[in-house]
Amino acid sequence: MKKLAVVMFLVFALISWGCDGGTKDDTGNTGNTGDTGDTGNTGNTGNTGNTGDTGDAGDTGNTGNTGNTGNTGNTGDSGNTGDPVCESNYEAKCYGGDVYWYDSCGNKEDVKEICDHGCKDASCGDEGELFPHDHAGFYWSDILEETMIQDDAINYCENMGGKLPTIGEKRSLIQECHLTVTGGPCGVTDSCLSWTDCRDSDCDGCPFVDNSGKYSVFEDTGIFWSSSLLSDDTDFAWSVDFDVGSVSYHFRSTPFRFRCVLVK
């Protein structure tokens, strides 16, 4: 027991001596810091619960029916336009060789003047004035400078107091072309007006020479209307071309020159 006490005393004394007055040894190296342990895995997040079903929306109420639109009232009838007021004796015109009054609406009224020698420009002509050319038993007018379609030429001559000549009368003005003069072999006459049965190559006339009017009694040139229609197609009318003395036909709506004729 005494030995154990002595030993403990010595140990205690050595420790006290080392702490208070002994030379300190170099401090030993600090040991390596141990590796940090792995962080544990984060636990899985639990699944989000399913959202509950949205409740069904209630049915929309039915829209009420639209009321019927009332009928539109009938539009009243327009009042009648009054008849135009036509001024009487508004102007004078030639009609049938005499002078007549016409109102402002274009209606023919009473005769203004009876003409013995034809009418032109709303005036009676003197003897020989409107039809100054005497040939083959007819009095012939001068050439109207204006060309006209056949219907207008017919009306003009009638209002002048004469008429548009037939193809036979027109052929009487052809000269120096033996094929188409009156009595020549061209088959178109006042009694034969078919282009298939009456017209042949003789009706083509004679060679063109110049513009002197060689083939015309009055030295006319170009195409002139007659009043005769084709018997097989009345949209066409017969004519004479004085440049070559030919007898041919054209649409009645084509404007040509003409002379009017007055029977003696």
Tab-separated table of C-alpha atoms in Angstrom:
chain	number	residue	atom	x	y	z
A	1	MET	CA	0.000	0.000	0.000
A	2	LYS	CA	2.797	2.348	0.944
A	3	LYS	CA	4.543	1.463	-2.350
A	4	LEU	CA	1.426	2.346	-4.379
A	5	ALA	CA	1.161	5.645	-2.630
A	6	VAL	CA	4.819	6.411	-3.286
A	7	VAL	CA	4.396	5.619	-6.988
A	8	MET	CA	1.309	7.815	-7.372
A	9	PHE	CA	3.109	10.603	-5.608
A	10	LEU	CA	6.012	10.395	-8.044
A	11	VAL	CA	3.736	10.364	-11.029
A	12	PHE	CA	1.918	13.362	-9.734
A	13	ALA	CA	5.150	15.179	-9.081
A	14	LEU	CA	6.432	14.478	-12.595
A	15	ILE	CA	3.267	15.769	-14.120
A	16	SER	CA	3.374	18.930	-12.073
A	17	TRP	CA	6.968	19.522	-13.001
A	18	GLY	CA	6.345	19.061	-16.689
A	19	CYS	CA	3.549	21.583	-16.544
A	20	ASP	CA	5.233	24.305	-14.569
A	21	GLY	CA	8.935	24.515	-15.246
A	22	GLY	CA	10.121	21.966	-17.768
A	23	THR	CA	11.201	22.930	-21.254
A	24	LYS	CA	8.326	22.587	-23.676
A	25	ASP	CA	8.823	20.288	-26.590
A	26	ASP	CA	7.808	21.366	-30.134
A	27	THR	CA	4.118	20.999	-30.599
A	28	GLY	CA	3.416	18.034	-32.764
A	29	ASN	CA	1.794	18.386	-36.179
A	30	THR	CA	-1.936	18.683	-36.138
A	31	GLY	CA	-3.464	15.578	-37.456
A	32	ASN	CA	-5.336	15.609	-40.785
A	33	THR	CA	-8.938	16.514	-40.507
A	34	GLY	CA	-11.026	13.521	-41.195
A	35	ASP	CA	-13.173	13.437	-44.367
A	36	THR	CA	-16.611	14.881	-43.898
A	37	GLY	CA	-19.111	12.174	-44.030
A	38	ASP	CA	-21.422	11.993	-47.098
A	39	THR	CA	-24.644	13.862	-46.674
A	40	GLY	CA	-27.460	11.466	-46.619
A	41	ASN	CA	-29.823	11.373	-49.631
A	42	THR	CA	-32.834	13.629	-49.371
A	43	GLY	CA	-35.923	11.627	-49.072
A	44	ASN	CA	-38.289	11.564	-52.087
A	45	THR	CA	-41.060	14.157	-51.998
A	46	GLY	CA	-44.358	12.504	-51.757
A	47	ASN	CA	-46.690	12.616	-54.830
A	48	THR	CA	-49.139	15.525	-54.914
A	49	GLY	CA	-52.608	14.317	-54.454
A	50	ASN	CA	-54.931	14.348	-57.477
A	51	THR	CA	-57.048	17.483	-57.870
A	52	GLY	CA	-60.653	16.711	-57.435
A	53	ASP	CA	-62.902	16.808	-60.566
A	54	THR	CA	-64.557	20.173	-61.222
A	55	GLY	CA	-68.243	19.946	-60.857
A	56	ASP	CA	-70.315	20.071	-64.097
A	57	ALA	CA	-71.591	23.564	-64.984
A	58	GLY	CA	-75.304	23.845	-64.978
A	59	ASP	CA	-77.109	23.979	-68.390
A	60	THR	CA	-77.653	27.491	-69.792
A	61	GLY	CA	-81.271	28.386	-69.963
A	62	ASN	CA	-82.911	28.502	-73.448
A	63	THR	CA	-83.056	31.929	-75.121
A	64	GLY	CA	-86.569	33.088	-75.641
A	65	ASN	CA	-87.904	33.319	-79.256
A	66	THR	CA	-87.516	36.694	-80.981
A	67	GLY	CA	-90.811	38.317	-81.708
A	68	ASN	CA	-91.979	38.500	-85.354
A	69	THR	CA	-91.189	41.740	-87.229
A	70	GLY	CA	-94.283	43.511	-88.385
A	71	ASN	CA	-94.967	43.708	-92.155
A	72	THR	CA	-93.728	46.836	-93.915
A	73	GLY	CA	-96.527	48.958	-95.211
A	74	ASN	CA	-97.054	49.174	-98.990
A	75	THR	CA	-95.432	52.125	-100.730
A	76	GLY	CA	-97.992	54.423	-102.176
A	77	ASP	CA	-98.314	54.659	-105.964
A	78	SER	CA	-96.374	57.483	-107.588
A	79	GLY	CA	-98.518	60.146	-109.019
A	80	ASN	CA	-98.952	60.190	-112.798
A	81	THR	CA	-96.616	62.502	-114.643
A	82	GLY	CA	-98.564	65.095	-116.448
A	83	ASP	CA	-98.721	64.923	-120.236
A	84	PRO	CA	-96.087	67.119	-121.894
A	85	VAL	CA	-97.369	70.376	-123.232
A	86	CYS	CA	-96.663	70.499	-126.976
A	87	GLU	CA	-96.497	73.905	-128.559
A	88	SER	CA	-98.547	73.969	-131.750
A	89	ASN	CA	-97.107	75.228	-135.081
A	90	TYR	CA	-93.619	75.013	-133.594
A	91	GLU	CA	-91.721	74.443	-136.850
A	92	ALA	CA	-92.326	73.697	-140.531
A	93	LYS	CA	-90.996	70.634	-142.382
A	94	CYS	CA	-91.299	69.067	-145.790
A	95	TYR	CA	-93.653	66.093	-145.967
A	96	GLY	CA	-94.830	64.407	-149.166
A	97	GLY	CA	-93.613	67.322	-151.276
A	98	ASP	CA	-95.562	69.945	-149.300
A	99	VAL	CA	-94.836	72.074	-146.224
A	100	TYR	CA	-96.466	71.001	-142.930
A	101	TRP	CA	-96.529	72.375	-139.429
A	102	TYR	CA	-95.076	70.261	-136.599
A	103	ASP	CA	-95.574	70.851	-132.886
A	104	SER	CA	-92.725	71.017	-130.358
A	105	CYS	CA	-93.149	67.287	-129.626
A	106	GLY	CA	-92.508	66.360	-133.267
A	107	ASN	CA	-96.106	65.596	-134.230
A	108	LYS	CA	-97.239	66.528	-137.745
A	109	GLU	CA	-100.102	69.025	-137.786
A	110	ASP	CA	-101.875	70.898	-140.581
A	111	VAL	CA	-100.464	71.617	-143.991
A	112	LYS	CA	-98.769	74.983	-144.176
A	113	GLU	CA	-98.278	75.222	-147.922
A	114	ILE	CA	-99.060	73.066	-150.955
A	115	CYS	CA	-96.077	72.898	-153.287
A	116	ASP	CA	-96.445	72.449	-157.061
A	117	HIS	CA	-92.776	71.696	-157.645
A	118	GLY	CA	-91.626	69.928	-154.513
A	119	CYS	CA	-90.373	70.969	-151.100
A	120	LYS	CA	-86.880	71.446	-149.715
A	121	ASP	CA	-85.693	72.975	-146.431
A	122	ALA	CA	-89.329	73.624	-145.366
A	123	SER	CA	-90.002	75.749	-148.442
A	124	CYS	CA	-91.670	75.136	-151.778
A	125	GLY	CA	-89.320	74.993	-154.712
A	126	ASP	CA	-89.740	76.870	-157.924
A	127	GLU	CA	-90.381	75.019	-161.139
A	128	GLY	CA	-87.206	73.197	-162.136
A	129	GLU	CA	-85.390	74.159	-158.915
A	130	LEU	CA	-85.581	70.896	-156.964
A	131	PHE	CA	-85.573	68.538	-159.948
A	132	PRO	CA	-83.569	70.465	-162.545
A	133	HIS	CA	-82.247	67.542	-164.621
A	134	ASP	CA	-84.420	66.040	-167.350
A	135	HIS	CA	-83.461	62.552	-168.517
A	136	ALA	CA	-85.215	59.370	-169.720
A	137	GLY	CA	-88.695	60.641	-168.917
A	138	PHE	CA	-87.890	61.778	-165.364
A	139	TYR	CA	-86.843	64.931	-163.577
A	140	TRP	CA	-83.809	64.291	-161.383
A	141	SER	CA	-82.628	66.190	-158.330
A	142	ASP	CA	-79.097	67.303	-157.626
A	143	ILE	CA	-76.919	65.034	-155.488
A	144	LEU	CA	-77.446	65.504	-151.786
A	145	GLU	CA	-73.995	66.016	-150.299
A	146	GLU	CA	-74.915	64.039	-147.182
A	147	THR	CA	-74.862	60.230	-147.429
A	148	MET	CA	-77.791	58.294	-145.931
A	149	ILE	CA	-78.897	54.764	-145.221
A	150	GLN	CA	-81.521	53.531	-147.677
A	151	ASP	CA	-84.606	54.093	-145.480
A	152	ASP	CA	-83.585	57.689	-144.765
A	153	ALA	CA	-82.932	58.323	-148.464
A	154	ILE	CA	-86.425	57.022	-149.306
A	155	ASN	CA	-88.018	59.335	-146.705
A	156	TYR	CA	-85.977	62.323	-147.833
A	157	CYS	CA	-87.046	61.946	-151.471
A	158	GLU	CA	-90.715	61.447	-150.549
A	159	ASN	CA	-90.734	64.552	-148.345
A	160	MET	CA	-89.069	66.458	-151.162
A	161	GLY	CA	-92.014	65.532	-153.387
A	162	GLY	CA	-90.306	62.833	-155.451
A	163	LYS	CA	-89.057	59.328	-154.787
A	164	LEU	CA	-85.870	57.289	-154.646
A	165	PRO	CA	-85.465	55.702	-158.130
A	166	THR	CA	-85.833	51.968	-158.720
A	167	ILE	CA	-82.864	49.959	-159.987
A	168	GLY	CA	-84.318	50.066	-163.522
A	169	GLU	CA	-84.623	53.854	-163.329
A	170	LYS	CA	-81.136	54.106	-161.890
A	171	ARG	CA	-79.679	52.011	-164.721
A	172	SER	CA	-81.018	54.624	-167.145
A	173	LEU	CA	-78.244	56.918	-165.859
A	174	ILE	CA	-75.465	54.467	-166.886
A	175	GLN	CA	-73.699	55.208	-170.147
A	176	GLU	CA	-70.757	53.785	-172.141
A	177	CYS	CA	-70.867	50.382	-170.410
A	178	HIS	CA	-72.765	48.097	-172.768
A	179	LEU	CA	-73.107	45.384	-170.079
A	180	THR	CA	-75.229	47.420	-167.668
A	181	VAL	CA	-76.914	50.189	-169.641
A	182	THR	CA	-80.691	49.887	-169.944
A	183	GLY	CA	-81.325	46.849	-172.167
A	184	GLY	CA	-77.791	45.456	-171.592
A	185	PRO	CA	-77.184	41.773	-170.674
A	186	CYS	CA	-77.062	42.357	-166.872
A	187	GLY	CA	-80.140	40.502	-165.667
A	188	VAL	CA	-81.129	42.781	-162.745
A	189	THR	CA	-84.241	44.782	-163.655
A	190	ASP	CA	-87.335	46.052	-161.844
A	191	SER	CA	-88.987	42.701	-162.602
A	192	CYS	CA	-86.004	40.492	-161.657
A	193	LEU	CA	-84.505	41.357	-158.266
A	194	SER	CA	-83.040	38.037	-157.049
A	195	TRP	CA	-79.277	37.998	-156.612
A	196	THR	CA	-79.159	34.237	-157.244
A	197	ASP	CA	-81.397	34.200	-160.325
A	198	CYS	CA	-80.838	37.628	-161.869
A	199	ARG	CA	-77.352	38.879	-161.123
A	200	ASP	CA	-74.481	37.474	-163.210
A	201	SER	CA	-70.954	38.500	-164.177
A	202	ASP	CA	-72.304	40.984	-166.756
A	203	CYS	CA	-73.557	43.074	-163.827
A	204	ASP	CA	-69.935	43.638	-162.701
A	205	GLY	CA	-69.736	46.439	-165.256
A	206	CYS	CA	-66.724	47.744	-167.135
A	207	PRO	CA	-63.055	48.455	-166.259
A	208	PHE	CA	-62.289	51.384	-163.992
A	209	VAL	CA	-60.762	54.225	-165.982
A	210	ASP	CA	-60.608	57.272	-163.717
A	211	ASN	CA	-62.799	59.382	-161.456
A	212	SER	CA	-64.215	61.485	-164.260
A	213	GLY	CA	-67.709	59.936	-164.048
A	214	LYS	CA	-67.352	58.393	-167.494
A	215	TYR	CA	-70.107	55.842	-166.904
A	216	SER	CA	-72.707	58.358	-165.609
A	217	VAL	CA	-74.990	60.627	-167.607
A	218	PHE	CA	-74.527	63.247	-164.867
A	219	GLU	CA	-70.818	62.423	-164.340
A	220	ASP	CA	-71.556	60.919	-160.943
A	221	THR	CA	-68.927	58.782	-159.203
A	222	GLY	CA	-69.215	56.219	-156.444
A	223	ILE	CA	-72.145	54.120	-155.210
A	224	PHE	CA	-75.773	55.361	-155.337
A	225	TRP	CA	-78.855	53.842	-153.722
A	226	SER	CA	-81.943	52.604	-155.528
A	227	SER	CA	-85.262	51.879	-153.819
A	228	SER	CA	-85.319	48.225	-155.013
A	229	LEU	CA	-84.790	45.462	-152.424
A	230	LEU	CA	-83.390	42.012	-153.101
A	231	SER	CA	-86.340	39.649	-153.490
A	232	ASP	CA	-84.487	36.857	-151.662
A	233	ASP	CA	-83.167	38.974	-148.759
A	234	THR	CA	-84.825	42.301	-147.994
A	235	ASP	CA	-82.003	43.348	-145.653
A	236	PHE	CA	-80.168	44.240	-148.872
A	237	ALA	CA	-80.990	46.766	-151.603
A	238	TRP	CA	-79.739	47.196	-155.171
A	239	SER	CA	-77.304	49.982	-156.061
A	240	VAL	CA	-75.205	51.303	-158.943
A	241	ASP	CA	-71.471	52.003	-158.736
A	242	PHE	CA	-70.715	54.637	-161.364
A	243	ASP	CA	-66.941	54.165	-161.045
A	244	VAL	CA	-67.259	50.960	-163.095
A	245	GLY	CA	-70.927	51.039	-164.153
A	246	SER	CA	-71.733	47.954	-162.042
A	247	VAL	CA	-75.062	46.823	-160.596
A	248	SER	CA	-74.676	45.350	-157.127
A	249	TYR	CA	-76.290	45.251	-153.664
A	250	HIS	CA	-75.444	46.321	-150.117
A	251	PHE	CA	-76.827	46.267	-146.596
A	252	ARG	CA	-79.602	48.833	-146.367
A	253	SER	CA	-77.980	50.238	-143.218
A	254	THR	CA	-74.904	51.353	-145.200
A	255	PRO	CA	-74.855	55.106	-146.000
A	256	PHE	CA	-74.472	56.025	-149.695
A	257	ARG	CA	-75.212	58.974	-151.949
A	258	PHE	CA	-78.425	59.283	-153.946
A	259	ARG	CA	-80.513	61.370	-156.323
A	260	CYS	CA	-84.262	61.752	-156.084
A	261	VAL	CA	-86.481	61.466	-159.137
A	262	LEU	CA	-89.807	63.027	-160.108
A	263	VAL	CA	-92.044	61.374	-162.681
A	264	LYS	CA	-93.079	63.748	-165.430
